[in-house]
PDB file of C-alpha atoms in Angstrom:
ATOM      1  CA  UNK A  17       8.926 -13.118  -5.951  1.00  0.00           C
ATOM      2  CA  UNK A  18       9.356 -14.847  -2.820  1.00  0.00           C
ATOM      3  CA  UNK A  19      13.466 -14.710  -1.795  1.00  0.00           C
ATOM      4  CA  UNK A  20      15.028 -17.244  -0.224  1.00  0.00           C
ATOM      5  CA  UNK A  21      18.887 -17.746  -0.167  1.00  0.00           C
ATOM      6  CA  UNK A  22      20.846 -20.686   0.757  1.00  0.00           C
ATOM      7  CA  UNK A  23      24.335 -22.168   0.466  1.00  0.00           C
ATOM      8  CA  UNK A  24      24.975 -23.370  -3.199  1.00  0.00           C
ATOM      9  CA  UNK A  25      26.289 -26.692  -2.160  1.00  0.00           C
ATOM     10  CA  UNK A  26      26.469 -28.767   1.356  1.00  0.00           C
ATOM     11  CA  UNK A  27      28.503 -31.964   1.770  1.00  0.00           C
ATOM     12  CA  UNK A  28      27.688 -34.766   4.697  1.00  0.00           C
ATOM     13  CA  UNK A  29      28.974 -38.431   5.431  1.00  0.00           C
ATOM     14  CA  UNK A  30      26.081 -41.182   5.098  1.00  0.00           C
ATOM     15  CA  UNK A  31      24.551 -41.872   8.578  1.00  0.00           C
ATOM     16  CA  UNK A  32      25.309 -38.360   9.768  1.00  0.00           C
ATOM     17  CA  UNK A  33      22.863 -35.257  10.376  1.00  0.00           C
ATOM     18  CA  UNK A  34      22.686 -33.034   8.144  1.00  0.00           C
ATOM     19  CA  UNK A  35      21.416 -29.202   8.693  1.00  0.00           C
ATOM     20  CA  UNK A  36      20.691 -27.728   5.677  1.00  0.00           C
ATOM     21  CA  UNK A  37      19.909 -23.746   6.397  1.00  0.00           C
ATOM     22  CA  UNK A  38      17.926 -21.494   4.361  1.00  0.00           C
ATOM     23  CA  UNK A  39      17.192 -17.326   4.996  1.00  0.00           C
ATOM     24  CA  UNK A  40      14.267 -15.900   4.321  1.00  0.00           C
ATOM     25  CA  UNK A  41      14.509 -12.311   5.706  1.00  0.00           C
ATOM     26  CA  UNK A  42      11.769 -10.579   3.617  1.00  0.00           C
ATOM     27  CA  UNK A  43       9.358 -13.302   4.633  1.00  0.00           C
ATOM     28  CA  UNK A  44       5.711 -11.921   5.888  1.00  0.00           C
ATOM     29  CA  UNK A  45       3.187 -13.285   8.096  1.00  0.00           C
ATOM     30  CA  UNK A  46       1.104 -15.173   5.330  1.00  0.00           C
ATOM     31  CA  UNK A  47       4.240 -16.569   4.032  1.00  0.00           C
ATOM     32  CA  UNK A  48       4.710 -20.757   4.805  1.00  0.00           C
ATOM     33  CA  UNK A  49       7.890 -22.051   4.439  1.00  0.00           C
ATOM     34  CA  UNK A  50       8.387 -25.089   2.533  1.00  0.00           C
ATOM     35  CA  UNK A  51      10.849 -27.736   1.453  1.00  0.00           C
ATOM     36  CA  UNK A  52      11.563 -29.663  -1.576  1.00  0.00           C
ATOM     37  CA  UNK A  53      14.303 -31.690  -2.935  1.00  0.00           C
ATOM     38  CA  UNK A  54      14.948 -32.902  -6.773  1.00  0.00           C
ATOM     39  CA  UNK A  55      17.175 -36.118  -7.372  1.00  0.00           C
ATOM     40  CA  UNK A  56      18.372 -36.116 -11.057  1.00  0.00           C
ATOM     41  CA  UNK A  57      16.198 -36.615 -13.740  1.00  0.00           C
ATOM     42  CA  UNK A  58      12.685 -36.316 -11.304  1.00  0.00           C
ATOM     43  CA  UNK A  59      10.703 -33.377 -10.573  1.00  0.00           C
ATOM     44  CA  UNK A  60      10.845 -32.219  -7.265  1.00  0.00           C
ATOM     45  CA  UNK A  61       9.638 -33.700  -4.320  1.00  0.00           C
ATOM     46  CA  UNK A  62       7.647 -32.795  -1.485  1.00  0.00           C
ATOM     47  CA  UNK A  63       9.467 -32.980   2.137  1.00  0.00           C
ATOM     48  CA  UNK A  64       8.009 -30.656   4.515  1.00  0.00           C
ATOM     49  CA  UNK A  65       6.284 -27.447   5.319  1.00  0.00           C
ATOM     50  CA  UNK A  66       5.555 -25.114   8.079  1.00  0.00           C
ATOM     51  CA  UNK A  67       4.311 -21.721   9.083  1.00  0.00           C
ATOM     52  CA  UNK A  68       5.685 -20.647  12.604  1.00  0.00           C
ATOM     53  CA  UNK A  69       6.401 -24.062  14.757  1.00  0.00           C
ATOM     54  CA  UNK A  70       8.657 -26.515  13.695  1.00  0.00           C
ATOM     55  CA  UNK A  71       7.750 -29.504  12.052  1.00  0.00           C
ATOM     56  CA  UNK A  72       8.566 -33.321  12.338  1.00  0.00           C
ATOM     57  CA  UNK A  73       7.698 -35.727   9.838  1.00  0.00           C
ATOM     58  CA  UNK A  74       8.904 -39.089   8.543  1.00  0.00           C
ATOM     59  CA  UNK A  75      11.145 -37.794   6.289  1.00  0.00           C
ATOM     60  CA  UNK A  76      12.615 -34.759   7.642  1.00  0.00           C
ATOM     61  CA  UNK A  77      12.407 -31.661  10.508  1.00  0.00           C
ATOM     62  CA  UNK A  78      11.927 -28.390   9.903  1.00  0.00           C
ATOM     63  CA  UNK A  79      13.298 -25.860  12.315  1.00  0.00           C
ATOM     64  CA  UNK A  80      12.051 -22.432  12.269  1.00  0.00           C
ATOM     65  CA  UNK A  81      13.539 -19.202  14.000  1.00  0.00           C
ATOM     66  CA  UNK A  82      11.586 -17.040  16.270  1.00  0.00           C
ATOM     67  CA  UNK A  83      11.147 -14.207  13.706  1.00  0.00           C
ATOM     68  CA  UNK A  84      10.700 -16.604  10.831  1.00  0.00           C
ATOM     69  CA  UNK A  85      13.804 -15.127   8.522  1.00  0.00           C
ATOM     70  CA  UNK A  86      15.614 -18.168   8.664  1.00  0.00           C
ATOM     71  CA  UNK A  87      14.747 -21.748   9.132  1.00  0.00           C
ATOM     72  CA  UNK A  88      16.890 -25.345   8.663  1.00  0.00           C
ATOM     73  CA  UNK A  89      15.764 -28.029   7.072  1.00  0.00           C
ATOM     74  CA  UNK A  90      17.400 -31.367   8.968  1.00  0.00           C
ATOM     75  CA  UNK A  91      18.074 -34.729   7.724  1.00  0.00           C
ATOM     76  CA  UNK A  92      18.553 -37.054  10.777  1.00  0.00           C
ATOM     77  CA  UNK A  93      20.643 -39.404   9.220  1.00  0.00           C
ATOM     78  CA  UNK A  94      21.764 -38.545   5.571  1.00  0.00           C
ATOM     79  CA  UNK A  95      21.979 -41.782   3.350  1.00  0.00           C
ATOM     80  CA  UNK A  96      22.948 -41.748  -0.094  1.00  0.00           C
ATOM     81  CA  UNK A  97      19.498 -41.824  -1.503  1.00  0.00           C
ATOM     82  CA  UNK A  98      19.182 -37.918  -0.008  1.00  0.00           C
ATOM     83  CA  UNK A  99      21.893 -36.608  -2.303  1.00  0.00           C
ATOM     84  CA  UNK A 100      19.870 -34.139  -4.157  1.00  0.00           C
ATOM     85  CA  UNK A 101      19.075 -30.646  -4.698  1.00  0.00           C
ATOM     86  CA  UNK A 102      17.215 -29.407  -1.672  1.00  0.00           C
ATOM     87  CA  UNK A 103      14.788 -26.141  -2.533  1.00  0.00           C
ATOM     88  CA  UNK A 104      13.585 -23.591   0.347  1.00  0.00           C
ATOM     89  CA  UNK A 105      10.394 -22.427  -0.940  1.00  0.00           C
ATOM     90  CA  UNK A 106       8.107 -19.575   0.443  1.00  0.00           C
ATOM     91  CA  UNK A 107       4.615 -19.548  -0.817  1.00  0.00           C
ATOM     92  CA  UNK A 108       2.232 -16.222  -0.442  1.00  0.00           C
ATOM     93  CA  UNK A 109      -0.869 -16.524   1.119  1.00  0.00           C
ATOM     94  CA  UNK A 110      -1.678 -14.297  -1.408  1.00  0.00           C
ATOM     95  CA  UNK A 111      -1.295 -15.922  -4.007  1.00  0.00           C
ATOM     96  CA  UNK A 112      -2.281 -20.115  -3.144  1.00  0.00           C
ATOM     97  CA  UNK A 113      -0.940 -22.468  -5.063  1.00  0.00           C
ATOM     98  CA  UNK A 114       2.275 -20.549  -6.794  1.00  0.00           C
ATOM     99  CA  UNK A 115       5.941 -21.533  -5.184  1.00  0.00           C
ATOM    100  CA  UNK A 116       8.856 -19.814  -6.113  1.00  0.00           C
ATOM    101  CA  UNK A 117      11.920 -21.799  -6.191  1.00  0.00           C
ATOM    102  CA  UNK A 118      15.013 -20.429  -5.713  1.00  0.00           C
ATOM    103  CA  UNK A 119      18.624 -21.976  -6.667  1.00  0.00           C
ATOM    104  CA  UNK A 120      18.650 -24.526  -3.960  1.00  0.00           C
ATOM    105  CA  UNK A 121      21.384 -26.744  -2.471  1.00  0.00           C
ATOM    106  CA  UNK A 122      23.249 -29.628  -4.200  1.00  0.00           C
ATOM    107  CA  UNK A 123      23.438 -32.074  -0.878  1.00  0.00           C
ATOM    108  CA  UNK A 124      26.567 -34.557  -1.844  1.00  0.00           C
ATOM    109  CA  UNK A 125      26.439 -37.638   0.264  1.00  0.00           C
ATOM    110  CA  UNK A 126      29.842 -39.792   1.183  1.00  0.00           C
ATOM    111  CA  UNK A 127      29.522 -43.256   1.914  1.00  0.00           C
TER     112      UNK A 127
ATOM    113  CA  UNK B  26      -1.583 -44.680  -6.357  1.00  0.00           C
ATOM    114  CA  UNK B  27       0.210 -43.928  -9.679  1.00  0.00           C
ATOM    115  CA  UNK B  28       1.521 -40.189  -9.459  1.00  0.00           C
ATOM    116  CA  UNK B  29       1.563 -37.724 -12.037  1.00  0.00           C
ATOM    117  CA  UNK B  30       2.480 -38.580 -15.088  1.00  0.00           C
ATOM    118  CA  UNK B  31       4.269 -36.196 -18.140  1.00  0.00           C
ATOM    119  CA  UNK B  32       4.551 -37.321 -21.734  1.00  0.00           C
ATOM    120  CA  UNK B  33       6.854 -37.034 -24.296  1.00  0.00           C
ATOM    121  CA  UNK B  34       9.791 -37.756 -21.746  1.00  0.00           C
ATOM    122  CA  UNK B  35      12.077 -35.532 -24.379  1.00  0.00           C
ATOM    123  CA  UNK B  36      10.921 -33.783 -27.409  1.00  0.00           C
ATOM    124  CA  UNK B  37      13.157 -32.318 -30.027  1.00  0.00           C
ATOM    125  CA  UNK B  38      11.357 -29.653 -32.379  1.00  0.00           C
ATOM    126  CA  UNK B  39      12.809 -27.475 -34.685  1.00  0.00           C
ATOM    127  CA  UNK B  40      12.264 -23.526 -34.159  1.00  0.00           C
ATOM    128  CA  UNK B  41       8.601 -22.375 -36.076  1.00  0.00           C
ATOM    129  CA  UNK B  42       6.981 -25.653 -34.848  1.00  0.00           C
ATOM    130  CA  UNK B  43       4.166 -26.665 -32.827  1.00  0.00           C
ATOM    131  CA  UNK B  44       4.451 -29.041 -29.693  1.00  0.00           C
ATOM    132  CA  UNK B  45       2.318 -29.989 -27.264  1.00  0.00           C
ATOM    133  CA  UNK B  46       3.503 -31.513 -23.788  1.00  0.00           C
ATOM    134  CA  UNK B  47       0.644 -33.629 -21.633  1.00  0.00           C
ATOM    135  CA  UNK B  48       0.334 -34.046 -17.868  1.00  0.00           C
ATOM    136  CA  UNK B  49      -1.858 -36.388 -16.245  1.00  0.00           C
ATOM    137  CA  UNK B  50      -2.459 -35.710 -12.444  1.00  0.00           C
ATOM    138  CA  UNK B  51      -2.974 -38.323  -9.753  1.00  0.00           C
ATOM    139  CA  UNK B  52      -6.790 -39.555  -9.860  1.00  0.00           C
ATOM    140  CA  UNK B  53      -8.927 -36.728  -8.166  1.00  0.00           C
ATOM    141  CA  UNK B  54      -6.684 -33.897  -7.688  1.00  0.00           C
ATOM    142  CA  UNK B  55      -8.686 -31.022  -8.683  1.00  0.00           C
ATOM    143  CA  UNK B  56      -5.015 -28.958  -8.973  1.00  0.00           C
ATOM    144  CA  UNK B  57      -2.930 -28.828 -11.392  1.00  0.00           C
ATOM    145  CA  UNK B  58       0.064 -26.724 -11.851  1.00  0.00           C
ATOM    146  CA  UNK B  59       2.291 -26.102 -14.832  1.00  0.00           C
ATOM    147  CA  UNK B  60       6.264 -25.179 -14.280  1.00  0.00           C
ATOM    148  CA  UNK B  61       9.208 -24.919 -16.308  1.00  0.00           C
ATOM    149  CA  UNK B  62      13.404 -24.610 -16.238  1.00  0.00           C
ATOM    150  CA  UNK B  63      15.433 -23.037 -18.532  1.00  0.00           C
ATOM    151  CA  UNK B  64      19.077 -23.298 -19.013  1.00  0.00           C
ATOM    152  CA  UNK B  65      20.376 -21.826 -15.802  1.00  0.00           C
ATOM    153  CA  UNK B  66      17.185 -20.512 -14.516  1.00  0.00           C
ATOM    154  CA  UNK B  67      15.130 -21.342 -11.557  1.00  0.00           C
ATOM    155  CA  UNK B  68      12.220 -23.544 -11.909  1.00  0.00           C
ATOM    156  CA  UNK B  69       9.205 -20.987 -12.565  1.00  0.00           C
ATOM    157  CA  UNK B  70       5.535 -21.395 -12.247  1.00  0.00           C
ATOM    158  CA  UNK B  71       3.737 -20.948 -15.478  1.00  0.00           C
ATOM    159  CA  UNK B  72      -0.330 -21.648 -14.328  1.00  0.00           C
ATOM    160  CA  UNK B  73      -2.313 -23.152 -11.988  1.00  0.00           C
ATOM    161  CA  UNK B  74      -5.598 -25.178 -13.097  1.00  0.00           C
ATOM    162  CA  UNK B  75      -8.463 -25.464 -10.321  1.00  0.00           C
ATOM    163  CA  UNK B  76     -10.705 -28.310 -12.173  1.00  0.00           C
ATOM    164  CA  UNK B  77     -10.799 -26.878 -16.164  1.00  0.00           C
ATOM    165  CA  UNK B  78     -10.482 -23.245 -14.479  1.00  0.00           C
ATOM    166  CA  UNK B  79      -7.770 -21.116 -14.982  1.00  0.00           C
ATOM    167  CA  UNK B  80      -7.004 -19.771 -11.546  1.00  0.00           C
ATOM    168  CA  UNK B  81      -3.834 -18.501 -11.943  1.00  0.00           C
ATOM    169  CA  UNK B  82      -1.990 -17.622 -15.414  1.00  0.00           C
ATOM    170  CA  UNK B  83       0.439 -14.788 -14.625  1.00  0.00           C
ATOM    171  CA  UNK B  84       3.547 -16.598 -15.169  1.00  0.00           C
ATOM    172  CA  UNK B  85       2.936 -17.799 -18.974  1.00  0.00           C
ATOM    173  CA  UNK B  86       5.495 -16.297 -20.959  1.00  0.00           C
ATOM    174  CA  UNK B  87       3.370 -14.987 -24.128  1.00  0.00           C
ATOM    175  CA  UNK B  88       0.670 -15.870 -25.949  1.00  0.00           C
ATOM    176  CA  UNK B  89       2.564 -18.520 -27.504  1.00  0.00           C
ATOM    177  CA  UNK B  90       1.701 -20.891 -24.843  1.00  0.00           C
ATOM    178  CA  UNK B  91      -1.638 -21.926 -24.626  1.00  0.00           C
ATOM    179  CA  UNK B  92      -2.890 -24.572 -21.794  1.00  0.00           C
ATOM    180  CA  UNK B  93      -5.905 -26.471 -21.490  1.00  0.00           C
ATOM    181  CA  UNK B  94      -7.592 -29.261 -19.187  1.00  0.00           C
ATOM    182  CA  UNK B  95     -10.688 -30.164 -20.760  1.00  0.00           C
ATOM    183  CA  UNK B  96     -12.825 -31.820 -18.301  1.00  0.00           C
ATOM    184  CA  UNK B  97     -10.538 -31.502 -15.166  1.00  0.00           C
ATOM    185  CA  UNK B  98      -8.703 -34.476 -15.451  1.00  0.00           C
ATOM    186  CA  UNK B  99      -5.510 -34.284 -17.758  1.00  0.00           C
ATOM    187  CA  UNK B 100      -3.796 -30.878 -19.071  1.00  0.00           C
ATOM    188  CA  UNK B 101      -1.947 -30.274 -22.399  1.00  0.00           C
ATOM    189  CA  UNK B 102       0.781 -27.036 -22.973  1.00  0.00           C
ATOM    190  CA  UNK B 103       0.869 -26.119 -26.351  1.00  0.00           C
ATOM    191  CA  UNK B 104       4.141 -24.177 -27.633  1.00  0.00           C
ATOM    192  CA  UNK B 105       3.125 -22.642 -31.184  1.00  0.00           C
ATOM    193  CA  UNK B 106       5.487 -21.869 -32.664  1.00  0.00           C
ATOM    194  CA  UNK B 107       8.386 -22.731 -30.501  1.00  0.00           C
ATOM    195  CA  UNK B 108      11.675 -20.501 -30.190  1.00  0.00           C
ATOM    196  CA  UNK B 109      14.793 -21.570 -29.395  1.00  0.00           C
ATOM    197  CA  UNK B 110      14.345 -20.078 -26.034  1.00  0.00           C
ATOM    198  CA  UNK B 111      11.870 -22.123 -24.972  1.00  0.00           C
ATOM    199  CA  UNK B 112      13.892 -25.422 -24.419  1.00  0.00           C
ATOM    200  CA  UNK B 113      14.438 -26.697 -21.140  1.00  0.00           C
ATOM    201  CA  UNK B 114      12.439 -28.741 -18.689  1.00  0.00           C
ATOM    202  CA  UNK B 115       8.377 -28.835 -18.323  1.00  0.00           C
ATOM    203  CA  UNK B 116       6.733 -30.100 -15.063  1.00  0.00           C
ATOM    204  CA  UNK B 117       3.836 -30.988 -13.924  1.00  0.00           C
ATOM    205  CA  UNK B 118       2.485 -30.826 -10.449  1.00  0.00           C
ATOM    206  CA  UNK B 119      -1.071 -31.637  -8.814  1.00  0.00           C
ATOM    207  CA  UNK B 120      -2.645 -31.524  -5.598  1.00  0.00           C
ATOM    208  CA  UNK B 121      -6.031 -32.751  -4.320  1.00  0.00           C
ATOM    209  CA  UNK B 122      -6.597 -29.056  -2.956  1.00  0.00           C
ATOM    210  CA  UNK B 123      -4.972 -25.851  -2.291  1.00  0.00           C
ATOM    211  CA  UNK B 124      -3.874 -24.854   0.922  1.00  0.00           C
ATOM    212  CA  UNK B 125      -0.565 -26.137   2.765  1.00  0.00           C
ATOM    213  CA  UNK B 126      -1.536 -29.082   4.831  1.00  0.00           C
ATOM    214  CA  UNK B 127      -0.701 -30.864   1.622  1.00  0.00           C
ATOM    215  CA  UNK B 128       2.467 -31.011  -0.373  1.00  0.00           C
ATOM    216  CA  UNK B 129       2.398 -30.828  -4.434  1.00  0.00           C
ATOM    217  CA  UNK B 130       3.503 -34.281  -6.803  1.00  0.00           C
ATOM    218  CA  UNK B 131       5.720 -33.488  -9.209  1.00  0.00           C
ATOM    219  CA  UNK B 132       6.331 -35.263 -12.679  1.00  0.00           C
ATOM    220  CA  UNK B 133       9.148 -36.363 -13.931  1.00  0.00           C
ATOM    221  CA  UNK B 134       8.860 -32.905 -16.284  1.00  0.00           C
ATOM    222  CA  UNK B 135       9.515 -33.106 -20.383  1.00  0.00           C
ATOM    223  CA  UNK B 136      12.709 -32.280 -21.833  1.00  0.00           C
ATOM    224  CA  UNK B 137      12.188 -30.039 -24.903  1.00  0.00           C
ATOM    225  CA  UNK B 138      14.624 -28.837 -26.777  1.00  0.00           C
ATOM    226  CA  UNK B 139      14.053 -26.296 -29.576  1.00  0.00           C
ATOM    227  CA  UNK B 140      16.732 -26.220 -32.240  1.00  0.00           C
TER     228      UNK B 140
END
């Protein structure tokens, strides 16, 4: 499998950014990096992916180091309804279609 | 668009029987993906459907899980017969193809617990 490791839990005031950091050190050149979160009781959702540049999107950014064996997932402005565990994901290109989730990080938002 | 859709919600099943979980994927995704959780595991990837194809079945635990999506469109798991350490959470996931310019929808998953 795919390893990724990242803090077990994270803790951010509403309306503040949030960094949310995520190693990958065993990561190869096929590998993309992607993010999901789960609220309680859903499946996970999709946030954002990327491969070697970082990535903006209406929901999140995704920064990504030089050699690729760590990136951060950022929330610009953390409101309650992103309190949720937050997955960094590497897929193979090897193998399309299979993620590997990993333990994630429970992301506790104070109002 | 309605997303993907699971069903039972929760199932409770005693150990020896038979259940079967359904997932219905958004309209015209020809992917569909089958995961599970287990009490204090990960979420793992059990198959990967490409139309009614099997493209990817490494991560089913034993042959007492059979999957099938008859015609491409919705998929049922079949646990026969069902062991205690089966329970936890099922999900579903589609996507209209593979390749990573487009993120997976996830169900909601089914609960089953085995007692």
């Amino acid at each position: 499998d795919a390893k990724t490791t990242q803090p077990n839990s994270m803790e951010s005031n509403e309306e503040e950014p949030v960094h949310l950091p995520c190693n990958h050190s065993t990561i190869s050149g096929t590998d993309y990096i992607h993010w999901y979160r789960q609220l309680p009781s859903q499946g996970p959702e999709y946030v954002i992916h990327g491969l070697t540049s970082n990535v903006n999107n209406r929901m999140a950014s995704l920064a990504i180091a030089e050699d690729r064996k760590s990136s951060t997932l950022i929330l610009h402005r953390a409101t309650l309804r992103d309190a949720a565990v937050y997955y960094c994901i590497l897929s193979r290109g090897s193998t399309l279609g299979r993620l590997y989730f990993g333990r994630g990080t429970q992301l506790t938002v104070w109002p | 668009e309605a997303g993907v859709t699971q069903f039972p919600s929760h199932s409770v099943i005693e150990k020896g029987q038979t259940v079967t979980l359904r997932c219905d994927p958004i309209s015209g995704h020809d992917n569909l993906y089958w995961y599970r959780r287990v009490m204090g595991k990960e979420i793992k990837f059990l198959l990967h459907f490409v139309k009614e194809s099997k493209q990817d079945e490494s991560g089913m635990p034993n042959n007492r899980f059979l999957a099938e999506r008859t015609g491409g469109t919705y998929s049922t798991l079949k646990v026969q017969p069902a062991e205690l350490e089966d329970s936890g959470v099922y999900f579903c996931a589609s996507s209209p193809q593979v390749g990573w310019n487009y993120g997976y929808t996830f169900g909601s998953g089914t609960r089953l617990t085995v007692v």
